[in-house]
Structures are given as C-alpha cells and as structure tokens.
C-alpha cells in the first residue's frame, strides 16, 4: 500500500516525521511554519511526483528538511524542490544530511536521466555552517548508477559538509584567512600554552571546492591522545593546550579529524591530520619549577610578600617601592632565555621607584621607575633621556637654543642675587641666615621623600635658590648625568 499526499499544506506543526516507511508519495506539497524541522526522514523513501516546498521552518539540524542514513527521495521528471526562509540554529538551514557520502536524491527510472530537477534555495540561514545545505554536495550524486542533476534557480548556494580536511590557518582583515600545511616549531616553558590556529573544511557545492565548517579535532602528543577540541564556529580558530609532561625535549603534536565514513576515505584525497612540534625548556631567569603544580613560578631570589610571577606572560608583579632586576642591566638580557645563574637584585626602593603596583619583565626593569628614570635601582636616566637641572627627573633635550637662553638668564640672576644679599645685609654672620641655610639644606637633601610628586613647586624653587641651585626643571644639554650635574651646581655659586 502506498500513501499518497497530494495538494496539501502542512503548516504550524511542531514536527513532521516519516520513520521506516518506503511507500510515501508527495505531489504538490508545501510544509511550512514547523517549529522543529519541516520534515524528518529516518530510514525512509519518499516518491516526489510534483513540487515539494519547504517554507519558514525552523530546527536545529536542518530547518526545512533533515535526512538520516538510508533515507532518500525517488524523483520523477516533473518534480521540483523549493527551500525558502528556513533556518537552523546549528547546521543546514535549507536541509541537512547526516552522512556526507549519502546520495539522497535519485531518479525513479533510467529514462529520466536527461531531466534536470529544478531546485530553489533562497534566504535560508544556519547558525554554524551550511546556510542552504549541509551534509552533501549538489553535483555528481549517484545511486546504483542513477545520476541526479539539479537546475539551480538561484546559483548562489551556501553549502558545506562534515569536516574532511584540516589545515593550519591565520587571519587578518586585509587578506582574510590564509592556509598553511606547517607552522614554526614552538618553544615554551612549563606552564605556558601551545597555540595552534586551525580551520576545518567540508565540501562546498561540488566535490572539488571546500568551505569552512565546524567539527571536533583530536590532539595527540607523542602518539598519546591528550584531549579533543570542539569548534564553536566554522572559522579559523585557536586551539590551546598546556602540556603536563615535564620532559625537556622535542615533542610531536598531531591534530586529527575523525572520518567515520569509509567511502569518503576511499573516494577522495582527504587531509585528516596535520603535524607540528614543540620544545619544553627549563624555567627562565627569575622563575623556578614548582614540582607540585608542574609550572614555573617565582624563584627564591624573586619570591617575597606581594610579588607574583606569571609564566604565561613572563611578567613579575609587585605593589611598588621595590626594585627587582639583574645586577648588570646594561648587558642585553632576554626574558625568554633560560639563565639560572643570573644575579637577581630584590630590594626596597624608596627613591625614584613607582609607589603603585607594576608588572614588568626582567628585560624591561625600567617599568618600575618613575620620572623617566631607569637602570639599576632607578639610579640613572633611561636611554635617550638626560637628567634635568633643578630636580631628579629625567627628560629629553631637543632644543640647543634653550640652553643658551638659560645661561643668559642665570647670568643676570646671579648678579641680582648678590645685590639682594648686600641690600638686605644677609651674611653668614647673621644667625637667621645660618638657620635658614641649615633647614634649606635638610629639605633639599630629602626633597624626593618630602615631595615625591612635586606637590609644592614654589617652595621647592625657593629652597633650590637658597642652596644656589637652578630651581627650574631644565635640560642643560643632551646626555647630562648626575656627575656632570653636581659639577654644574658647584660652578653656579662659584660664579
């Protein structure tokens, strides 16, 4: 007995399913507004005599139509298929086939081989892959020698299948996704992550081109499966893994996709695995291995209260007023390099060091300093900076004419200062002046402590003048350091 459904509109149903049935015939049938896939075929055969239309249906796997293994349509020459405005939250907005090698559309008779079946795919969407079609390609279907061909009403089709190729990839806005069969060898420390950018591909509209899809990648290290990664999007994605085996040697990583369909493996040249390598090194300077955690943490020379070490970023963090670094900061130092013999200084630093929390690497200890200072214990200026007259800050000297202007200004001010002292009868024999000079020297000596942020600039300048110092933050010449600055300050009162 055959079930004939003719001139029928099935609309608003939660789902429509045909299970284990091989005697159903459709003619001029429309399935619309279903909430859980328009039509699901499970081990069934349906004869299509005329038009079969799927409109405005929703589902997870297949919005309009979902086909399981061993399900297919027997198609007559006058048949046509239409998939319009269907949506799937996952795959196959128009229709979904669970097995990539399945051939769900076959001609009913050998005499029908010359007829192309009209197929309309329009405005279908899917959350992950295959907005129109997921699970098979449109060209080259055959079933016991019977070929099916379609006449696409809309030639632009979004189609994909289960992953049959895997590749390393990269992405940028200018070039989009670029592919590669290999990537450089990675070098990591215990606790750092391996990172691989990977893309999966299924067949596009035919058997020679490919489109992005999602899937599951198995990760093997030295032939041992360590975990699997499920792609959240059909895109170039980053797979990250932190090795747990602390063997300081070269290791092999294999990223593989599982192909359950033996027919795909026999018919096509698939690339179902890619290979890379990495080397685990001993912990870098400032870090040591924590055997219980299996990662690099702060070494004994760095470890103290409120100091943390992050092996992922190689950053050392503390709360401020502290200086941590190597003894010889002028020697080029690579924070990535293993150097267990590096001499580490870890001391309180009340002058010139940042009072706020800082994060830095051992090859950039200047981050711990303020006012453009750097070097060991922030005792000098950073490269490219010069010590400013009138303060302990460092700045850049870019104007040679400014130095000439300051010399002319202080030449005049020196004469005026002597005239002022004589007019006010302020000499060392006067007790008031002695006390004033004494306290001015004390305040000047401890100026960085009393006024770290320069909160009293006017008072600072007055005290500097009493001490026969410039009092203004100026760069006298490019490259001046504390030694040269002291000699210039001795020269000022001599004048």
Tab-separated table of C-alpha atoms in Angstrom:
chain	number	residue	atom	x	y	z
A	1	UNK	CA	0.000	0.000	0.000
A	2	UNK	CA	1.258	3.481	-0.942
A	3	UNK	CA	0.407	6.643	0.999
A	4	UNK	CA	-0.306	9.465	-1.460
A	5	UNK	CA	-0.224	13.040	-0.173
A	6	UNK	CA	-1.434	15.440	-2.877
A	7	UNK	CA	-2.163	19.188	-2.982
A	8	UNK	CA	-1.538	19.513	0.741
A	9	UNK	CA	-0.328	22.275	3.046
A	10	UNK	CA	1.218	21.090	6.313
A	11	UNK	CA	1.625	24.213	8.442
A	12	UNK	CA	2.231	25.105	12.058
A	13	UNK	CA	3.082	21.603	13.235
A	14	UNK	CA	5.779	21.145	15.841
A	15	UNK	CA	7.442	18.477	13.657
A	16	UNK	CA	6.682	16.194	10.718
A	17	UNK	CA	8.476	12.849	10.563
A	18	UNK	CA	8.436	9.728	8.413
A	19	UNK	CA	10.112	6.730	10.077
A	20	UNK	CA	10.895	3.338	8.467
A	21	UNK	CA	8.450	3.797	5.627
A	22	UNK	CA	9.131	3.193	1.912
A	23	UNK	CA	5.727	3.775	0.354
A	24	UNK	CA	5.006	7.504	0.607
A	25	UNK	CA	4.307	9.726	-2.408
A	26	UNK	CA	4.286	13.563	-2.427
A	27	UNK	CA	2.687	15.662	-5.141
A	28	UNK	CA	2.341	19.449	-4.835
A	29	UNK	CA	3.015	19.505	-1.076
A	30	UNK	CA	4.067	22.514	0.997
A	31	UNK	CA	5.469	22.183	4.511
A	32	UNK	CA	5.567	25.491	6.372
A	33	UNK	CA	5.999	27.108	9.797
A	34	UNK	CA	7.160	23.960	11.582
A	35	UNK	CA	8.947	24.549	14.884
A	36	UNK	CA	11.279	21.521	14.900
A	37	UNK	CA	12.344	20.875	11.261
A	38	UNK	CA	9.823	20.876	8.448
A	39	UNK	CA	10.259	17.185	7.570
A	40	UNK	CA	12.484	14.481	9.041
A	41	UNK	CA	13.118	11.238	7.167
A	42	UNK	CA	14.524	8.299	9.151
A	43	UNK	CA	15.266	5.144	7.115
A	44	UNK	CA	12.508	6.030	4.697
A	45	UNK	CA	11.896	6.529	0.957
A	46	UNK	CA	9.614	9.197	-0.481
A	47	UNK	CA	8.459	9.467	-4.104
A	48	UNK	CA	8.214	13.076	-5.381
A	49	UNK	CA	5.779	13.421	-8.303
A	50	UNK	CA	5.474	17.201	-8.441
A	51	UNK	CA	6.556	20.187	-6.387
A	52	UNK	CA	7.739	19.814	-2.787
A	53	UNK	CA	8.170	23.126	-0.967
A	54	UNK	CA	9.629	23.949	2.463
A	55	UNK	CA	8.949	27.471	3.768
A	56	UNK	CA	9.572	29.303	7.053
A	57	UNK	CA	10.517	26.220	9.055
A	58	UNK	CA	12.990	26.169	11.952
A	59	UNK	CA	15.090	23.473	13.556
A	60	UNK	CA	18.491	22.588	14.970
A	61	UNK	CA	19.902	20.203	12.342
A	62	UNK	CA	18.013	21.108	9.213
A	63	UNK	CA	15.428	23.868	9.157
A	64	UNK	CA	13.355	22.648	6.224
A	65	UNK	CA	14.450	19.020	5.803
A	66	UNK	CA	16.547	16.507	7.755
A	67	UNK	CA	17.691	13.218	6.212
A	68	UNK	CA	19.226	10.334	8.144
A	69	UNK	CA	21.270	7.496	6.716
A	70	UNK	CA	19.364	5.165	4.360
A	71	UNK	CA	16.762	7.828	3.564
A	72	UNK	CA	16.306	9.252	0.056
A	73	UNK	CA	13.870	10.729	-2.454
A	74	UNK	CA	12.797	8.929	-5.640
A	75	UNK	CA	12.397	11.776	-8.139
A	76	UNK	CA	10.197	11.895	-11.218
A	77	UNK	CA	10.936	14.291	-14.152
A	78	UNK	CA	8.137	16.729	-13.237
A	79	UNK	CA	9.382	17.071	-9.638
A	80	UNK	CA	10.812	20.262	-8.180
A	81	UNK	CA	12.160	21.279	-4.776
A	82	UNK	CA	11.916	24.635	-3.047
A	83	UNK	CA	13.561	25.752	0.221
A	84	UNK	CA	12.707	29.343	1.207
A	85	UNK	CA	13.211	31.263	4.511
A	86	UNK	CA	14.126	28.204	6.561
A	87	UNK	CA	16.551	28.462	9.473
A	88	UNK	CA	18.619	26.073	11.578
A	89	UNK	CA	20.236	27.025	14.860
A	90	UNK	CA	23.161	24.733	14.077
A	91	UNK	CA	23.577	23.321	10.569
A	92	UNK	CA	21.663	23.084	7.319
A	93	UNK	CA	19.181	25.941	7.135
A	94	UNK	CA	17.555	24.533	3.991
A	95	UNK	CA	18.224	20.850	4.540
A	96	UNK	CA	20.596	18.597	6.439
A	97	UNK	CA	22.009	15.173	5.642
A	98	UNK	CA	23.638	13.257	8.488
A	99	UNK	CA	26.158	11.331	6.328
A	100	UNK	CA	28.356	13.216	3.854
A	101	UNK	CA	28.589	10.289	1.434
A	102	UNK	CA	24.822	9.731	1.311
A	103	UNK	CA	23.031	10.295	-2.010
A	104	UNK	CA	19.517	11.283	-1.016
A	105	UNK	CA	18.141	12.249	-4.466
A	106	UNK	CA	17.839	9.549	-7.131
A	107	UNK	CA	15.858	9.195	-10.353
A	108	UNK	CA	12.967	6.799	-10.271
A	109	UNK	CA	13.638	5.495	-13.775
A	110	UNK	CA	16.662	5.157	-16.058
A	111	UNK	CA	14.735	7.010	-18.747
A	112	UNK	CA	14.648	10.121	-16.539
A	113	UNK	CA	18.412	10.690	-16.583
A	114	UNK	CA	18.196	13.556	-19.070
A	115	UNK	CA	15.948	15.705	-16.884
A	116	UNK	CA	17.388	18.376	-14.581
A	117	UNK	CA	15.378	18.840	-11.402
A	118	UNK	CA	14.571	22.491	-10.516
A	119	UNK	CA	15.942	23.425	-7.097
A	120	UNK	CA	15.243	26.751	-5.385
A	121	UNK	CA	17.350	27.780	-2.373
A	122	UNK	CA	16.552	31.243	-1.096
A	123	UNK	CA	17.171	33.165	2.142
A	124	UNK	CA	17.935	30.149	4.307
A	125	UNK	CA	20.189	30.584	7.370
A	126	UNK	CA	22.188	28.429	9.750
A	127	UNK	CA	23.942	29.297	12.988
A	128	UNK	CA	27.166	27.347	12.291
A	129	UNK	CA	27.544	26.087	8.730
A	130	UNK	CA	25.637	25.337	5.546
A	131	UNK	CA	23.007	28.075	5.354
A	132	UNK	CA	21.314	26.277	2.431
A	133	UNK	CA	22.722	22.748	2.528
A	134	UNK	CA	24.751	20.722	4.993
A	135	UNK	CA	25.928	17.151	4.571
A	136	UNK	CA	26.239	16.587	0.818
A	137	UNK	CA	27.172	18.295	-2.436
A	138	UNK	CA	24.904	19.118	-5.318
A	139	UNK	CA	26.923	17.638	-8.158
A	140	UNK	CA	27.685	14.039	-9.001
A	141	UNK	CA	25.113	12.182	-6.908
A	142	UNK	CA	24.649	8.599	-7.920
A	143	UNK	CA	22.806	5.622	-6.553
A	144	UNK	CA	23.201	2.287	-8.257
A	145	UNK	CA	24.287	4.110	-11.427
A	146	UNK	CA	21.412	6.599	-11.470
A	147	UNK	CA	22.708	10.186	-11.674
A	148	UNK	CA	20.791	13.173	-10.379
A	149	UNK	CA	21.367	16.693	-11.631
A	150	UNK	CA	19.739	19.901	-10.440
A	151	UNK	CA	18.873	23.110	-12.190
A	152	UNK	CA	19.551	25.824	-9.634
A	153	UNK	CA	17.058	28.669	-9.744
A	154	UNK	CA	19.416	30.719	-7.541
A	155	UNK	CA	23.032	29.818	-8.408
A	156	UNK	CA	24.479	31.281	-5.190
A	157	UNK	CA	24.344	28.427	-2.697
A	158	UNK	CA	25.823	28.224	0.805
A	159	UNK	CA	26.781	24.596	1.284
A	160	UNK	CA	29.094	22.541	3.470
A	161	UNK	CA	29.625	19.033	4.802
A	162	UNK	CA	31.236	17.301	7.732
A	163	UNK	CA	34.937	18.131	8.002
A	164	UNK	CA	37.101	16.201	5.544
A	165	UNK	CA	40.161	18.488	5.613
A	166	UNK	CA	42.150	20.208	8.338
A	167	UNK	CA	44.732	22.961	7.901
A	168	UNK	CA	46.767	25.458	9.877
A	169	UNK	CA	45.491	28.958	9.241
A	170	UNK	CA	45.868	32.627	10.030
A	171	UNK	CA	43.508	35.557	9.777
A	172	UNK	CA	43.785	39.282	9.181
A	173	UNK	CA	41.320	41.892	7.999
A	174	UNK	CA	43.243	42.646	4.805
A	175	UNK	CA	43.803	39.128	3.442
A	176	UNK	CA	41.159	37.143	5.306
A	177	UNK	CA	42.043	33.511	6.053
A	178	UNK	CA	45.358	32.164	4.785
A	179	UNK	CA	46.210	28.453	4.976
A	180	UNK	CA	49.413	26.540	5.584
A	181	UNK	CA	50.432	22.894	5.868
A	182	UNK	CA	53.013	23.640	8.568
A	183	UNK	CA	53.817	26.130	11.326
A	184	UNK	CA	57.099	27.039	13.066
A	185	UNK	CA	58.252	24.931	15.955
A	186	UNK	CA	57.075	26.337	19.295
A	187	UNK	CA	59.336	26.880	22.319
A	188	UNK	CA	57.627	27.019	25.702
A	189	UNK	CA	58.314	26.882	29.439
A	190	UNK	CA	56.389	24.652	31.883
A	191	UNK	CA	53.005	26.282	32.389
A	192	UNK	CA	52.857	28.030	29.016
A	193	UNK	CA	50.297	27.074	26.390
A	194	UNK	CA	50.727	25.626	22.942
A	195	UNK	CA	48.662	27.591	20.442
A	196	UNK	CA	47.559	26.402	17.011
A	197	UNK	CA	45.324	28.295	14.587
A	198	UNK	CA	43.313	25.649	12.753
A	199	UNK	CA	40.468	25.594	10.222
A	200	UNK	CA	38.231	22.694	9.144
A	201	UNK	CA	36.751	22.295	5.685
A	202	UNK	CA	33.938	20.317	4.130
A	203	UNK	CA	32.826	20.034	0.507
A	204	UNK	CA	31.224	23.144	-0.953
A	205	UNK	CA	28.731	22.966	-3.828
A	206	UNK	CA	30.764	20.273	-5.600
A	207	UNK	CA	33.455	17.710	-4.900
A	208	UNK	CA	36.430	19.895	-5.881
A	209	UNK	CA	35.967	23.031	-3.752
A	210	UNK	CA	35.720	23.409	0.009
A	211	UNK	CA	34.006	25.617	2.567
A	212	UNK	CA	34.613	26.283	6.249
A	213	UNK	CA	32.826	24.009	8.663
A	214	UNK	CA	32.976	23.000	12.307
A	215	UNK	CA	33.795	19.703	13.953
A	216	UNK	CA	35.964	18.023	16.560
A	217	UNK	CA	39.771	17.866	16.476
A	218	UNK	CA	41.677	15.200	18.397
A	219	UNK	CA	45.055	16.329	19.748
A	220	UNK	CA	47.848	13.751	20.120
A	221	UNK	CA	51.233	14.431	21.746
A	222	UNK	CA	53.874	11.797	21.050
A	223	UNK	CA	51.092	9.424	19.813
A	224	UNK	CA	49.080	9.811	23.049
A	225	UNK	CA	45.656	11.477	22.802
A	226	UNK	CA	45.557	14.310	25.342
A	227	UNK	CA	42.218	15.982	24.573
A	228	UNK	CA	39.754	16.915	21.850
A	229	UNK	CA	38.653	20.365	20.803
A	230	UNK	CA	35.164	21.195	19.551
A	231	UNK	CA	34.953	24.153	17.183
A	232	UNK	CA	32.462	26.758	18.365
A	233	UNK	CA	32.425	28.465	14.968
A	234	UNK	CA	33.079	27.485	11.370
A	235	UNK	CA	36.138	29.688	11.194
A	236	UNK	CA	39.890	29.900	11.775
A	237	UNK	CA	40.028	29.037	15.494
A	238	UNK	CA	42.757	28.858	18.136
A	239	UNK	CA	43.377	25.520	19.832
A	240	UNK	CA	45.259	25.918	23.119
A	241	UNK	CA	46.767	23.242	25.329
A	242	UNK	CA	49.122	23.313	28.314
A	243	UNK	CA	51.387	20.231	28.314
A	244	UNK	CA	51.579	18.444	31.653
A	245	UNK	CA	54.571	16.210	30.955
A	246	UNK	CA	57.790	17.980	32.046
A	247	UNK	CA	60.192	16.346	29.633
A	248	UNK	CA	62.706	18.919	28.397
A	249	UNK	CA	62.942	17.717	24.812
A	250	UNK	CA	61.305	17.943	21.391
A	251	UNK	CA	57.743	16.651	21.094
A	252	UNK	CA	55.414	15.897	18.189
A	253	UNK	CA	51.834	17.207	18.047
A	254	UNK	CA	49.257	15.676	15.700
A	255	UNK	CA	45.900	17.368	15.179
A	256	UNK	CA	43.452	14.991	13.578
A	257	UNK	CA	39.809	14.841	12.489
A	258	UNK	CA	37.986	11.524	12.693
A	259	UNK	CA	36.358	10.371	9.447
A	260	UNK	CA	33.796	7.702	10.226
A	261	UNK	CA	32.722	7.482	6.590
A	262	UNK	CA	34.981	4.949	4.858
A	263	UNK	CA	33.509	5.903	1.471
A	264	UNK	CA	34.912	9.426	1.786
A	265	UNK	CA	38.356	7.990	2.567
A	266	UNK	CA	38.249	5.682	-0.445
A	267	UNK	CA	36.921	8.181	-2.999
A	268	UNK	CA	38.729	11.405	-2.148
A	269	UNK	CA	42.217	12.616	-1.281
A	270	UNK	CA	41.476	13.976	2.177
A	271	UNK	CA	43.865	15.642	4.641
A	272	UNK	CA	42.628	14.480	8.013
A	273	UNK	CA	45.704	15.323	10.132
A	274	UNK	CA	48.417	17.976	10.454
A	275	UNK	CA	51.685	17.774	12.388
A	276	UNK	CA	53.764	20.257	14.377
A	277	UNK	CA	56.483	20.176	17.034
A	278	UNK	CA	57.415	21.977	20.229
A	279	UNK	CA	60.263	22.030	22.754
A	280	UNK	CA	59.896	22.465	26.530
A	281	UNK	CA	62.729	24.462	28.113
A	282	UNK	CA	63.740	24.856	31.741
A	283	UNK	CA	62.330	27.886	33.564
A	284	UNK	CA	63.788	31.316	32.620
A	285	UNK	CA	65.666	33.688	34.939
A	286	UNK	CA	63.523	34.792	37.860
A	287	UNK	CA	61.420	31.604	37.704
A	288	UNK	CA	61.830	28.081	39.032
A	289	UNK	CA	59.796	24.919	38.615
A	290	UNK	CA	57.032	24.225	41.125
A	291	UNK	CA	57.001	20.449	41.225
A	292	UNK	CA	53.524	20.196	42.759
A	293	UNK	CA	51.904	22.403	40.109
A	294	UNK	CA	54.204	21.477	37.231
A	295	UNK	CA	54.656	25.117	36.196
A	296	UNK	CA	57.268	27.848	36.547
A	297	UNK	CA	56.704	30.200	39.496
A	298	UNK	CA	58.805	32.849	41.270
A	299	UNK	CA	62.349	31.734	42.003
A	300	UNK	CA	63.785	32.013	45.516
A	301	UNK	CA	65.663	35.204	44.635
A	302	UNK	CA	62.457	36.896	43.440
A	303	UNK	CA	59.894	35.473	45.831
A	304	UNK	CA	58.718	37.712	48.654
A	305	UNK	CA	55.447	39.111	50.016
A	306	UNK	CA	53.187	40.731	47.403
A	307	UNK	CA	55.357	39.525	44.493
A	308	UNK	CA	53.769	37.267	41.881
A	309	UNK	CA	55.190	35.703	38.723
A	310	UNK	CA	53.177	34.758	35.646
A	311	UNK	CA	54.975	32.308	33.369
A	312	UNK	CA	52.351	32.764	30.605
A	313	UNK	CA	53.211	36.437	30.081
A	314	UNK	CA	56.658	36.263	31.771
A	315	UNK	CA	55.522	39.202	33.914
A	316	UNK	CA	56.627	39.827	37.507
A	317	UNK	CA	54.190	41.931	39.558
A	318	UNK	CA	54.636	43.735	42.886
A	319	UNK	CA	52.924	46.545	44.827
A	320	UNK	CA	55.567	49.230	44.261
A	321	UNK	CA	58.514	50.822	46.127
A	322	UNK	CA	60.502	47.753	45.195
A	323	UNK	CA	63.117	47.061	42.549
A	324	UNK	CA	63.708	43.596	41.090
A	325	UNK	CA	66.174	43.011	38.294
A	326	UNK	CA	69.532	41.688	37.238
A	327	UNK	CA	72.745	43.128	38.616
A	328	UNK	CA	74.112	44.271	35.261
A	329	UNK	CA	71.207	45.949	33.454
A	330	UNK	CA	73.463	47.197	30.648
A	331	UNK	CA	74.035	43.652	29.361
A	332	UNK	CA	71.375	42.623	26.814
A	333	UNK	CA	69.019	40.238	28.564
A	334	UNK	CA	66.362	38.003	27.054
A	335	UNK	CA	63.481	37.332	29.430
A	336	UNK	CA	62.681	34.192	27.406
A	337	UNK	CA	66.146	32.736	27.894
A	338	UNK	CA	66.967	30.107	30.459
A	339	UNK	CA	69.571	31.633	32.772
A	340	UNK	CA	69.616	30.016	36.235
A	341	UNK	CA	72.874	31.804	37.151
A	342	UNK	CA	71.506	35.338	36.631
A	343	UNK	CA	72.233	37.533	39.657
A	344	UNK	CA	68.881	38.943	40.818
A	345	UNK	CA	68.541	42.069	42.979
A	346	UNK	CA	65.384	42.232	45.088
A	347	UNK	CA	65.470	45.330	47.319
A	348	UNK	CA	63.174	48.020	48.700
A	349	UNK	CA	63.407	51.219	46.684
A	350	UNK	CA	62.041	54.389	48.305
A	351	UNK	CA	63.506	56.873	45.823
A	352	UNK	CA	62.550	57.054	42.160
A	353	UNK	CA	60.633	53.739	42.163
A	354	UNK	CA	56.919	53.661	41.435
A	355	UNK	CA	54.730	53.622	44.557
A	356	UNK	CA	51.931	51.970	42.556
A	357	UNK	CA	51.624	48.290	41.560
A	358	UNK	CA	53.694	47.453	38.492
A	359	UNK	CA	54.021	44.480	36.129
A	360	UNK	CA	57.253	44.091	34.195
A	361	UNK	CA	59.619	41.625	32.554
A	362	UNK	CA	63.230	41.153	33.569
A	363	UNK	CA	64.357	42.590	30.257
A	364	UNK	CA	62.433	45.808	30.953
A	365	UNK	CA	63.040	46.689	34.601
A	366	UNK	CA	62.713	50.433	33.845
A	367	UNK	CA	58.942	49.972	34.126
A	368	UNK	CA	59.411	50.000	37.918
A	369	UNK	CA	60.803	53.558	37.852
A	370	UNK	CA	59.147	56.977	37.709
A	371	UNK	CA	60.122	60.267	36.079
A	372	UNK	CA	61.738	58.529	33.077
A	373	UNK	CA	64.419	57.041	35.289
A	374	UNK	CA	65.823	53.541	34.845
A	375	UNK	CA	68.857	51.286	35.130
A	376	UNK	CA	69.764	49.532	38.398
A	377	UNK	CA	67.574	50.689	41.337
A	378	UNK	CA	66.331	53.521	39.066
A	379	UNK	CA	69.634	55.268	39.697
A	380	UNK	CA	70.084	56.767	36.219
A	381	UNK	CA	68.071	58.020	33.293
A	382	UNK	CA	66.632	55.738	30.670
A	383	UNK	CA	68.308	55.532	27.295
A	384	UNK	CA	67.616	58.695	25.315
A	385	UNK	CA	66.888	60.797	28.407
A	386	UNK	CA	69.022	63.296	30.343
A	387	UNK	CA	68.976	64.436	33.978
A	388	UNK	CA	67.153	67.736	34.426
A	389	UNK	CA	68.662	70.647	36.313
A	390	UNK	CA	66.570	71.683	39.293
A	391	UNK	CA	65.131	68.196	40.006
A	392	UNK	CA	65.903	64.496	39.981
A	393	UNK	CA	63.697	63.812	36.981
A	394	UNK	CA	64.870	62.866	33.527
A	395	UNK	CA	63.728	64.417	30.283
A	396	UNK	CA	64.584	64.729	26.618
A	397	UNK	CA	66.823	67.532	25.334
A	398	UNK	CA	65.762	68.599	21.879
A	399	UNK	CA	66.494	72.351	21.790
A	400	UNK	CA	70.098	73.616	21.885
A	401	UNK	CA	68.953	77.257	21.851
A	402	UNK	CA	67.157	76.740	25.158
A	403	UNK	CA	70.471	76.058	26.903
A	404	UNK	CA	71.856	79.418	25.670
A	405	UNK	CA	68.742	81.210	26.917
A	406	UNK	CA	69.018	79.641	30.397
A	407	UNK	CA	72.714	80.557	30.687
A	408	UNK	CA	71.921	84.175	29.830
A	409	UNK	CA	69.033	84.235	32.327
A	410	UNK	CA	71.047	82.874	35.242
A	411	UNK	CA	73.996	85.128	34.436
A	412	UNK	CA	71.697	88.091	35.114
A	413	UNK	CA	70.014	86.419	38.119
A	414	UNK	CA	73.384	85.725	39.746
A	415	UNK	CA	74.228	89.439	39.761
A	416	UNK	CA	70.765	90.346	41.097
A	417	UNK	CA	71.091	87.751	43.883
A	418	UNK	CA	74.382	89.260	45.083
A	419	UNK	CA	72.842	92.755	45.034
A	420	UNK	CA	69.862	91.443	47.046
A	421	UNK	CA	72.071	89.833	49.697
A	422	UNK	CA	74.082	93.037	50.124
A	423	UNK	CA	70.963	95.224	50.240
A	424	UNK	CA	69.314	93.078	52.923
A	425	UNK	CA	72.561	92.634	54.855
A	426	UNK	CA	72.114	88.841	54.751
A	427	UNK	CA	75.543	87.472	55.574
A	428	UNK	CA	76.748	84.343	57.302
A	429	UNK	CA	77.364	86.373	60.449
A	430	UNK	CA	73.620	86.824	60.828
A	431	UNK	CA	72.088	83.982	62.883
A	432	UNK	CA	68.798	83.963	60.957
A	433	UNK	CA	70.542	83.224	57.701
A	434	UNK	CA	72.525	80.341	59.276
A	435	UNK	CA	69.341	78.657	60.490
A	436	UNK	CA	67.613	79.251	57.178
A	437	UNK	CA	70.508	77.729	55.242
A	438	UNK	CA	70.646	74.715	57.562
A	439	UNK	CA	66.981	73.800	57.171
A	440	UNK	CA	67.030	74.589	53.468
A	441	UNK	CA	69.852	72.075	53.024
A	442	UNK	CA	67.937	69.436	55.019
A	443	UNK	CA	64.782	69.930	52.959
A	444	UNK	CA	66.783	69.883	49.713
A	445	UNK	CA	68.558	66.692	50.703
A	446	UNK	CA	65.286	64.856	51.409
A	447	UNK	CA	63.267	66.534	48.678
A	448	UNK	CA	62.386	63.255	46.870
A	449	UNK	CA	60.894	61.920	50.126
A	450	UNK	CA	59.106	65.094	51.274
A	451	UNK	CA	57.676	65.942	47.875
A	452	UNK	CA	57.667	62.833	45.654
A	453	UNK	CA	55.089	64.243	43.239
A	454	UNK	CA	56.296	67.843	43.354
A	455	UNK	CA	53.289	68.974	45.396
A	456	UNK	CA	54.919	72.281	46.448
A	457	UNK	CA	56.671	73.598	43.329
A	458	UNK	CA	57.082	77.213	44.580
A	459	UNK	CA	58.598	76.139	47.907
A	460	UNK	CA	60.894	73.764	46.057
A	461	UNK	CA	62.181	76.551	43.839
A	462	UNK	CA	62.809	78.890	46.795
A	463	UNK	CA	64.738	76.179	48.626
A	464	UNK	CA	66.755	75.464	45.486
A	465	UNK	CA	67.685	79.157	45.146
A	466	UNK	CA	68.769	79.319	48.785
A	467	UNK	CA	71.014	76.342	48.019
A	468	UNK	CA	72.330	78.191	44.961
A	469	UNK	CA	70.652	75.649	42.681
A	470	UNK	CA	68.695	76.383	39.498
A	471	UNK	CA	65.249	75.563	40.876
A	472	UNK	CA	63.707	75.074	37.413
A	473	UNK	CA	63.386	71.739	35.607
A	474	UNK	CA	65.516	72.386	32.550
A	475	UNK	CA	67.690	70.233	30.376
A	476	UNK	CA	71.094	71.875	30.209
A	477	UNK	CA	72.471	69.652	27.459
A	478	UNK	CA	71.773	66.245	25.952
A	479	UNK	CA	73.350	63.355	27.883
A	480	UNK	CA	73.873	65.111	31.219
A	481	UNK	CA	74.059	62.744	34.181
A	482	UNK	CA	74.211	63.160	37.964
A	483	UNK	CA	78.025	63.503	37.980
A	484	UNK	CA	78.003	66.372	35.487
A	485	UNK	CA	75.014	67.932	37.225
A	486	UNK	CA	76.886	68.122	40.556
A	487	UNK	CA	79.813	69.921	38.953
A	488	UNK	CA	77.462	72.420	37.315
A	489	UNK	CA	75.827	73.106	40.676
A	490	UNK	CA	79.275	73.773	42.177
A	491	UNK	CA	80.017	76.135	39.310
A	492	UNK	CA	76.872	78.188	39.917
A	493	UNK	CA	77.785	79.503	43.423
A	494	UNK	CA	81.396	79.963	42.291
A	495	UNK	CA	80.092	82.361	39.679
